[in-house]
Coordinates of C-alpha atoms in Angstrom, one line a residue:
M1 CA -3.3 46.5 -69.2
S2 CA -6.8 47.6 -67.3
Q3 CA -6.6 49.3 -63.6
E4 CA -7.6 46.1 -62.3
Q5 CA -5.0 44.1 -63.9
T6 CA -2.4 46.8 -62.9
R7 CA -3.3 46.3 -59.2
I8 CA -3.5 42.5 -59.1
T9 CA -0.3 42.4 -60.8
R10 CA 1.2 45.0 -58.3
R11 CA -0.4 42.9 -55.3
F12 CA 1.2 39.6 -56.2
S13 CA 4.4 40.8 -57.3
V14 CA 4.9 42.5 -53.5
F15 CA 3.4 38.7 -52.6
Q16 CA 6.0 37.0 -54.4
F17 CA 8.8 39.3 -52.9
V18 CA 7.9 38.9 -49.3
L19 CA 7.3 35.5 -49.9
W20 CA 10.8 34.3 -51.1
S21 CA 12.4 36.4 -48.7
A22 CA 10.1 35.0 -45.6
M23 CA 11.2 31.4 -47.0
F24 CA 14.9 32.3 -47.3
G25 CA 16.1 31.1 -43.6
G26 CA 14.2 27.9 -44.3
Y27 CA 17.1 26.9 -46.8
Y28 CA 19.7 27.2 -44.1
V29 CA 18.3 24.7 -41.8
T30 CA 20.6 22.0 -43.1
T31 CA 23.8 24.6 -43.1
Y32 CA 23.0 25.2 -39.8
L33 CA 22.6 21.7 -38.7
K34 CA 26.2 20.9 -40.4
E35 CA 27.5 24.0 -38.3
I36 CA 26.6 22.5 -35.2
G37 CA 28.2 18.9 -35.8
F38 CA 25.3 17.0 -37.6
S39 CA 26.7 14.4 -40.2
G40 CA 25.7 14.2 -43.8
T41 CA 23.8 10.9 -42.7
N42 CA 21.9 12.8 -40.0
I43 CA 21.0 15.5 -42.3
G44 CA 19.9 13.4 -44.9
L45 CA 17.6 11.1 -43.0
I46 CA 15.9 14.3 -41.3
V47 CA 15.2 15.8 -44.6
S48 CA 14.4 12.5 -46.3
V49 CA 11.7 11.6 -43.6
G50 CA 10.5 15.1 -43.6
S51 CA 10.2 15.4 -47.2
L52 CA 8.4 12.2 -47.4
L53 CA 5.6 13.2 -44.9
G54 CA 5.3 16.6 -46.8
S55 CA 4.7 14.7 -50.3
I56 CA 1.9 12.7 -48.3
L57 CA 0.4 15.5 -46.8
L58 CA 0.5 18.1 -50.0
P59 CA -2.0 16.4 -51.9
L60 CA -4.3 16.5 -49.1
L61 CA -3.9 20.3 -48.8
G62 CA -4.5 20.6 -52.3
R63 CA -7.9 18.6 -52.1
I64 CA -8.7 20.8 -49.3
S65 CA -8.0 23.9 -51.4
D66 CA -10.1 22.4 -54.5
K67 CA -13.0 21.8 -52.3
T68 CA -13.1 25.1 -50.4
G69 CA -12.3 26.9 -53.7
S70 CA -8.9 28.8 -52.3
A71 CA -5.4 27.6 -51.2
R72 CA -5.6 30.7 -49.0
W73 CA -5.8 29.1 -45.4
P74 CA -3.7 26.0 -46.3
F75 CA -0.9 28.1 -47.4
L76 CA -0.9 30.5 -44.5
F77 CA -1.1 27.6 -42.0
V78 CA 1.8 26.0 -43.8
V79 CA 4.1 29.0 -44.0
T80 CA 3.4 30.2 -40.4
V81 CA 4.1 26.8 -38.8
T82 CA 7.4 26.8 -40.9
V83 CA 8.8 30.3 -40.5
V84 CA 8.1 30.3 -36.7
L85 CA 9.5 26.9 -36.0
T86 CA 12.6 27.8 -37.8
A87 CA 13.1 31.1 -35.7
F88 CA 13.2 28.8 -32.7
L89 CA 15.5 26.2 -33.8
P90 CA 18.6 27.8 -32.1
L91 CA 16.8 27.8 -28.8
I92 CA 16.1 24.0 -29.3
T93 CA 19.7 22.9 -30.4
G94 CA 21.1 24.9 -27.4
N95 CA 19.6 22.5 -25.0
S96 CA 22.7 20.2 -24.4
A97 CA 20.3 17.7 -22.7
A98 CA 18.8 17.1 -26.1
R99 CA 21.6 17.4 -28.4
I100 CA 20.4 15.2 -31.2
V101 CA 17.1 13.6 -30.7
V102 CA 15.0 16.8 -29.9
P103 CA 16.5 18.8 -32.6
S104 CA 16.1 16.0 -35.2
L105 CA 12.5 15.7 -34.3
Y106 CA 11.8 19.4 -34.2
C107 CA 13.6 19.8 -37.7
L108 CA 11.5 16.8 -39.2
V109 CA 8.4 19.0 -38.5
I110 CA 9.9 22.1 -40.2
M111 CA 10.8 19.8 -43.3
T112 CA 7.4 18.5 -43.4
F113 CA 5.7 21.7 -43.8
K114 CA 8.4 23.6 -45.6
A115 CA 8.0 20.9 -48.7
C116 CA 4.4 22.3 -49.0
E117 CA 5.1 25.9 -49.1
V118 CA 6.1 26.7 -52.9
S119 CA 3.2 24.9 -54.5
L120 CA 0.7 26.0 -52.3
S121 CA 1.8 29.4 -52.8
D122 CA 1.9 28.8 -56.4
S123 CA -1.8 27.7 -56.3
L124 CA -2.8 30.6 -54.5
C125 CA -1.0 33.3 -56.5
L126 CA -2.2 31.8 -59.7
E127 CA -5.9 31.2 -58.8
R128 CA -6.0 35.2 -58.2
I129 CA -3.9 36.4 -61.1
T130 CA -5.3 34.0 -63.9
P131 CA -8.7 35.6 -64.0
W132 CA -6.9 38.9 -65.0
K133 CA -4.7 37.2 -67.7
T134 CA -1.5 38.0 -65.8
G135 CA 1.5 35.8 -66.6
F136 CA 2.9 33.9 -63.8
A137 CA 6.3 34.9 -64.8
T138 CA 5.6 38.7 -64.4
V139 CA 4.9 38.5 -60.6
R140 CA 7.3 35.2 -60.1
I141 CA 10.4 37.5 -61.0
W142 CA 9.7 39.7 -57.7
G143 CA 10.2 36.3 -55.9
T144 CA 13.4 36.1 -57.3
I145 CA 14.7 39.9 -56.6
G146 CA 13.3 39.4 -52.9
Y147 CA 15.6 36.4 -52.7
L148 CA 18.5 38.3 -54.1
V149 CA 17.9 41.1 -51.8
I150 CA 17.7 39.1 -48.5
S151 CA 20.6 37.1 -50.1
V152 CA 22.9 40.0 -50.2
A153 CA 21.8 41.0 -46.6
A154 CA 22.4 37.4 -45.5
T155 CA 26.0 37.6 -47.0
L156 CA 26.8 40.8 -44.9
L157 CA 25.4 39.2 -41.8
L158 CA 27.1 36.0 -42.2
L159 CA 30.7 37.5 -42.3
R160 CA 30.1 38.2 -38.2
Y161 CA 27.5 35.8 -37.4
N162 CA 26.6 31.8 -37.9
S163 CA 23.8 30.8 -40.2
E164 CA 21.1 31.1 -37.4
V165 CA 21.0 34.8 -38.5
T166 CA 19.1 34.1 -41.5
F167 CA 16.1 32.6 -39.5
Y168 CA 15.6 36.0 -37.7
L169 CA 16.2 37.9 -40.8
S170 CA 13.1 36.0 -42.4
L171 CA 10.6 37.2 -39.6
L172 CA 10.0 40.7 -40.9
P173 CA 9.1 39.8 -44.4
F174 CA 7.0 37.1 -42.9
A175 CA 5.1 39.4 -41.1
V176 CA 4.1 41.4 -43.9
L177 CA 3.2 38.2 -45.7
F178 CA 1.0 37.0 -43.2
V179 CA -0.9 40.1 -43.2
M180 CA -1.4 40.3 -46.8
V181 CA -2.8 36.9 -47.1
L182 CA -5.2 37.2 -44.1
N183 CA -6.4 40.2 -45.6
E184 CA -6.4 39.1 -49.1
D185 CA -10.4 38.7 -49.6
A186 CA -10.9 42.0 -48.0
W187 CA -8.6 43.6 -50.3
E188 CA -10.1 41.9 -53.3
K189 CA -13.5 43.1 -52.8
R190 CA -12.3 46.8 -52.0
Q191 CA -10.0 47.0 -55.0
L192 CA -11.5 44.6 -57.6
G193 CA -15.1 44.3 -56.7
A194 CA -17.1 41.4 -55.3
V195 CA -17.8 40.2 -58.9
S196 CA -13.9 39.2 -59.0
C197 CA -14.1 36.7 -56.2
A198 CA -16.9 34.9 -57.7
A199 CA -15.3 34.7 -61.0
R200 CA -12.3 32.9 -59.8
K201 CA -14.2 30.2 -58.0
P202 CA -15.5 27.2 -59.8
D203 CA -18.9 26.5 -60.5
N204 CA -19.9 23.7 -58.8
K205 CA -23.7 24.2 -58.6
G206 CA -25.7 21.2 -59.4
K207 CA -22.5 19.0 -59.6
T208 CA -21.6 16.1 -57.3
R209 CA -18.1 14.9 -58.0
S210 CA -16.3 12.2 -55.7
S211 CA -12.6 12.2 -54.9
R212 CA -12.3 9.3 -57.0
E213 CA -13.5 10.8 -60.3
D214 CA -11.3 13.8 -59.7
V215 CA -8.3 11.4 -59.3
K216 CA -9.2 9.8 -62.3
K217 CA -9.5 12.9 -64.3
I218 CA -5.9 14.0 -63.2
F219 CA -4.1 10.6 -64.3
K220 CA -6.2 10.5 -67.5
N221 CA -4.7 14.1 -68.2
K222 CA -1.8 12.6 -70.5
A223 CA -0.1 16.4 -71.0
F224 CA -0.1 16.7 -67.1
M225 CA 1.4 13.2 -66.7
A226 CA 4.0 14.1 -69.0
Y227 CA 4.7 17.3 -67.5
L228 CA 5.0 15.4 -64.1
F229 CA 7.4 13.0 -65.3
L230 CA 9.9 15.4 -66.3
A231 CA 9.2 17.6 -63.1
L232 CA 10.5 14.5 -61.2
G233 CA 13.6 14.6 -62.9
L234 CA 14.2 18.4 -62.8
N235 CA 13.5 18.5 -59.1
V236 CA 17.2 16.9 -58.4
E237 CA 18.4 20.4 -58.6
C238 CA 16.4 21.9 -55.9
S239 CA 15.8 18.8 -53.9
I240 CA 19.4 17.5 -53.9
T241 CA 22.0 19.9 -55.7
L242 CA 21.0 22.8 -53.8
L243 CA 20.5 21.0 -50.6
Y244 CA 24.0 19.9 -50.4
Q245 CA 25.2 23.0 -52.0
A246 CA 27.8 23.4 -48.8
Y247 CA 29.4 20.3 -49.8
L248 CA 30.1 21.7 -53.4
L249 CA 31.3 24.7 -52.2
T250 CA 33.8 23.2 -49.8
G251 CA 34.8 20.9 -52.6
A252 CA 35.8 23.9 -54.7
G253 CA 37.5 25.5 -51.9
V254 CA 34.8 27.8 -50.7
E255 CA 33.8 28.6 -47.2
G256 CA 30.5 27.9 -46.2
K257 CA 30.0 31.4 -45.0
F258 CA 30.1 32.6 -48.6
I259 CA 27.2 30.3 -49.8
A260 CA 24.6 33.2 -49.9
F261 CA 27.1 34.7 -52.2
Y262 CA 26.9 32.1 -54.5
Q263 CA 23.5 31.7 -54.3
G264 CA 22.8 35.4 -55.0
I265 CA 25.2 35.4 -58.1
R266 CA 22.8 32.4 -59.4
T267 CA 19.7 34.5 -58.2
V268 CA 20.9 37.2 -60.3
I269 CA 21.4 34.9 -63.5
E270 CA 17.6 33.6 -62.9
L271 CA 16.5 37.1 -62.5
L272 CA 17.6 38.0 -66.1
C273 CA 16.5 34.8 -67.4
M274 CA 13.0 35.7 -66.3
L275 CA 12.9 39.1 -67.9
V276 CA 14.1 37.6 -71.3
L277 CA 11.3 34.6 -70.7
M278 CA 8.5 37.1 -70.1
R279 CA 9.2 39.0 -73.5
L280 CA 9.6 35.6 -75.3
L281 CA 6.3 34.1 -73.9
N282 CA 4.2 37.4 -74.5
K283 CA 5.4 37.4 -78.4
G284 CA 5.0 34.0 -78.6
K285 CA 8.5 32.9 -79.6
L286 CA 8.9 30.3 -76.7
T287 CA 6.0 27.8 -75.7
L288 CA 5.8 26.5 -72.0
W289 CA 6.7 22.9 -73.4
H290 CA 9.9 24.1 -75.1
G291 CA 11.0 25.9 -72.2
M292 CA 10.5 22.9 -69.8
A293 CA 12.8 21.0 -72.2
L294 CA 15.4 23.7 -72.3
C295 CA 15.4 23.6 -68.5
G296 CA 16.2 20.0 -68.6
I297 CA 19.3 20.4 -71.1
L298 CA 20.6 23.4 -68.8
Y299 CA 20.4 21.3 -65.8
I300 CA 22.2 18.4 -67.7
I301 CA 24.9 21.0 -68.6
E302 CA 25.4 22.0 -64.9
H303 CA 26.0 18.6 -63.5
A304 CA 27.9 17.6 -66.2
L305 CA 30.5 20.2 -65.2
Y306 CA 30.7 19.9 -61.5
P307 CA 33.3 17.1 -61.6
F308 CA 35.6 19.3 -63.7
L309 CA 35.3 22.7 -62.3
R310 CA 36.5 22.5 -58.7
T311 CA 37.6 25.8 -58.1
P312 CA 35.7 29.1 -56.7
G313 CA 35.8 30.9 -60.1
A314 CA 34.8 27.8 -62.0
L315 CA 31.8 27.2 -59.8
L316 CA 30.8 30.8 -60.9
L317 CA 30.7 29.7 -64.3
I318 CA 28.6 26.6 -63.3
M319 CA 25.9 29.3 -61.7
I320 CA 25.2 30.2 -65.3
P321 CA 23.2 27.2 -66.4
S322 CA 21.9 26.6 -63.0
G323 CA 20.4 30.1 -63.0
I324 CA 18.8 30.1 -66.3
G325 CA 17.5 26.7 -66.0
S326 CA 15.5 27.8 -62.6
G327 CA 14.3 30.7 -64.3
L328 CA 12.6 28.6 -67.0
F329 CA 11.5 26.1 -64.4
Y330 CA 9.9 28.4 -61.9
G331 CA 8.6 30.7 -64.3
V332 CA 7.2 28.0 -66.6
G333 CA 6.4 25.0 -64.4
P334 CA 3.6 26.4 -62.3
E335 CA 1.7 28.2 -65.4
L336 CA 1.7 25.0 -67.7
V337 CA 0.3 23.0 -65.0
N338 CA -2.3 25.8 -64.4
R339 CA -3.1 25.7 -68.4
I340 CA -3.2 21.9 -68.6
A341 CA -5.2 21.1 -65.4
A342 CA -8.8 20.9 -65.0
P343 CA -10.4 23.8 -63.2
E344 CA -11.9 21.7 -60.2
V345 CA -8.4 19.9 -59.6
K346 CA -6.0 22.9 -60.4
S347 CA -4.6 23.2 -56.9
T348 CA -4.6 19.4 -56.5
C349 CA -2.0 19.4 -59.5
Q350 CA 0.0 22.0 -58.1
T351 CA 0.6 20.2 -54.9
L352 CA 1.3 16.9 -57.2
N353 CA 3.8 18.9 -59.0
G354 CA 5.0 20.0 -55.5
M355 CA 5.1 16.2 -54.5
C356 CA 7.6 15.7 -57.3
T357 CA 10.0 17.9 -55.4
A358 CA 9.2 16.3 -52.0
L359 CA 9.6 12.7 -53.4
M360 CA 12.8 13.5 -55.0
A361 CA 14.3 14.9 -51.9
T362 CA 13.0 11.9 -50.0
L363 CA 14.8 9.6 -52.5
G364 CA 18.0 11.9 -53.0
T365 CA 18.6 12.9 -49.2
L366 CA 17.5 9.4 -48.0
T367 CA 20.8 8.3 -50.0
G368 CA 22.5 11.3 -50.6
G369 CA 24.3 11.9 -47.1
I370 CA 25.4 8.5 -47.1
I371 CA 26.8 8.7 -50.7
I372 CA 28.6 11.9 -49.6
D373 CA 30.2 10.2 -46.7
R374 CA 31.3 7.1 -48.4
F375 CA 31.9 8.4 -52.1
G376 CA 31.9 12.0 -52.0
I377 CA 29.5 15.1 -53.2
Y378 CA 30.6 14.6 -57.0
S379 CA 29.3 11.1 -57.0
L380 CA 25.8 12.1 -55.9
T381 CA 25.8 15.0 -58.5
T382 CA 26.7 12.2 -61.4
I383 CA 23.7 10.1 -60.2
C384 CA 21.6 13.3 -60.5
L385 CA 22.8 13.9 -63.9
V386 CA 21.6 10.2 -65.2
I387 CA 18.2 11.0 -63.8
L388 CA 18.3 14.5 -65.7
V389 CA 19.2 12.7 -69.0
I390 CA 16.7 9.9 -68.9
T391 CA 13.7 12.2 -67.8
T392 CA 14.5 15.0 -70.2
A393 CA 15.2 12.6 -73.2
S394 CA 11.9 10.8 -72.6
F395 CA 10.0 14.1 -72.3
V396 CA 11.4 15.3 -75.5
T397 CA 10.8 12.2 -77.4
I398 CA 7.4 12.1 -76.0
N399 CA 6.7 15.5 -77.4
L400 CA 8.2 14.9 -80.7
I401 CA 6.2 11.9 -81.1
S402 CA 3.0 13.7 -80.1
D403 CA 3.9 16.8 -82.1
R404 CA 2.4 18.9 -79.4
K405 CA 0.8 22.0 -80.2
K406 CA 1.8 25.3 -78.2
A407 CA 0.4 25.6 -74.6

């Protein structure tokens, strides 16, 4: 590994660590709303509309990133809005004169921008590390470590405080992240040389492309469309199952304040999976396509087990396929998109990948809260299971027929 490659790997390992630490508080918005009396239907409506708006905003931010040559400014804007507004959420809900309407609209804005965070951060990270041939899983693993560390801290704090403490816990890593991204170009020129900045930008000299041509190029990419179909199904895990995890814990007899503990266990498994994944990918023993198919199979196993394992100890067992599947999805998905997408539409493809998450969140949460209130959480996980079976089976069949080469 060259000195420059070592520097970029360290830089974006730190980036992933503080990024996932900063985003941690946003995942407790629904838990907080449940604590202050919002029903599952109300929470589902807020998240679904916010996710729908986010799915519309994402491709626009992706196009801006591709046109300007970097996802840096769109990402910085999105993560700042999300973290800062989340930190002020308790002040808004504390106003008894506007107990429902104002907090709902406020959370709607948070959910809209939150839907854009991950795919824009993936795009920014990949645009910087790819020229140095650094694997995405190599740096993404530090995001999992960051999430694990802050999960442990949150678990201890939640023993004494309610979930709003997680909002403030995210502010310190956000400050570090903000400074890093703000000074990214200056750091790159200083540490890697001005040539590096020019090398990663697409060569558009003498080329005039319309947005319509770029859109056609995306949808004619059969490999990307096959991946996108699978990603739509796999996103039931992070967009629906994890969103309503508080209900799963309650169904298993676990108090909501221990949600961070279970997330921490799941994150440890995800971390171990990424460690193994890096070795397998580097040695060529696992292709990116096979990794995605395996992820779908593991999520199917997880959702098939939920109705039968309803004790705190049994729920820990379910964290195994869930954690391994997420390690594969987060470590393989963005890098696969980056490999199969055309250079001039890489950020747009990453945001379309993120749009799958937002659309699934819209579909799931729009009906998820109602399903939970009327039929229970296990009816929702069964529906997710059916979606996973259909999309995974279709993906495996398509790849068997096409006899796809290694990515």
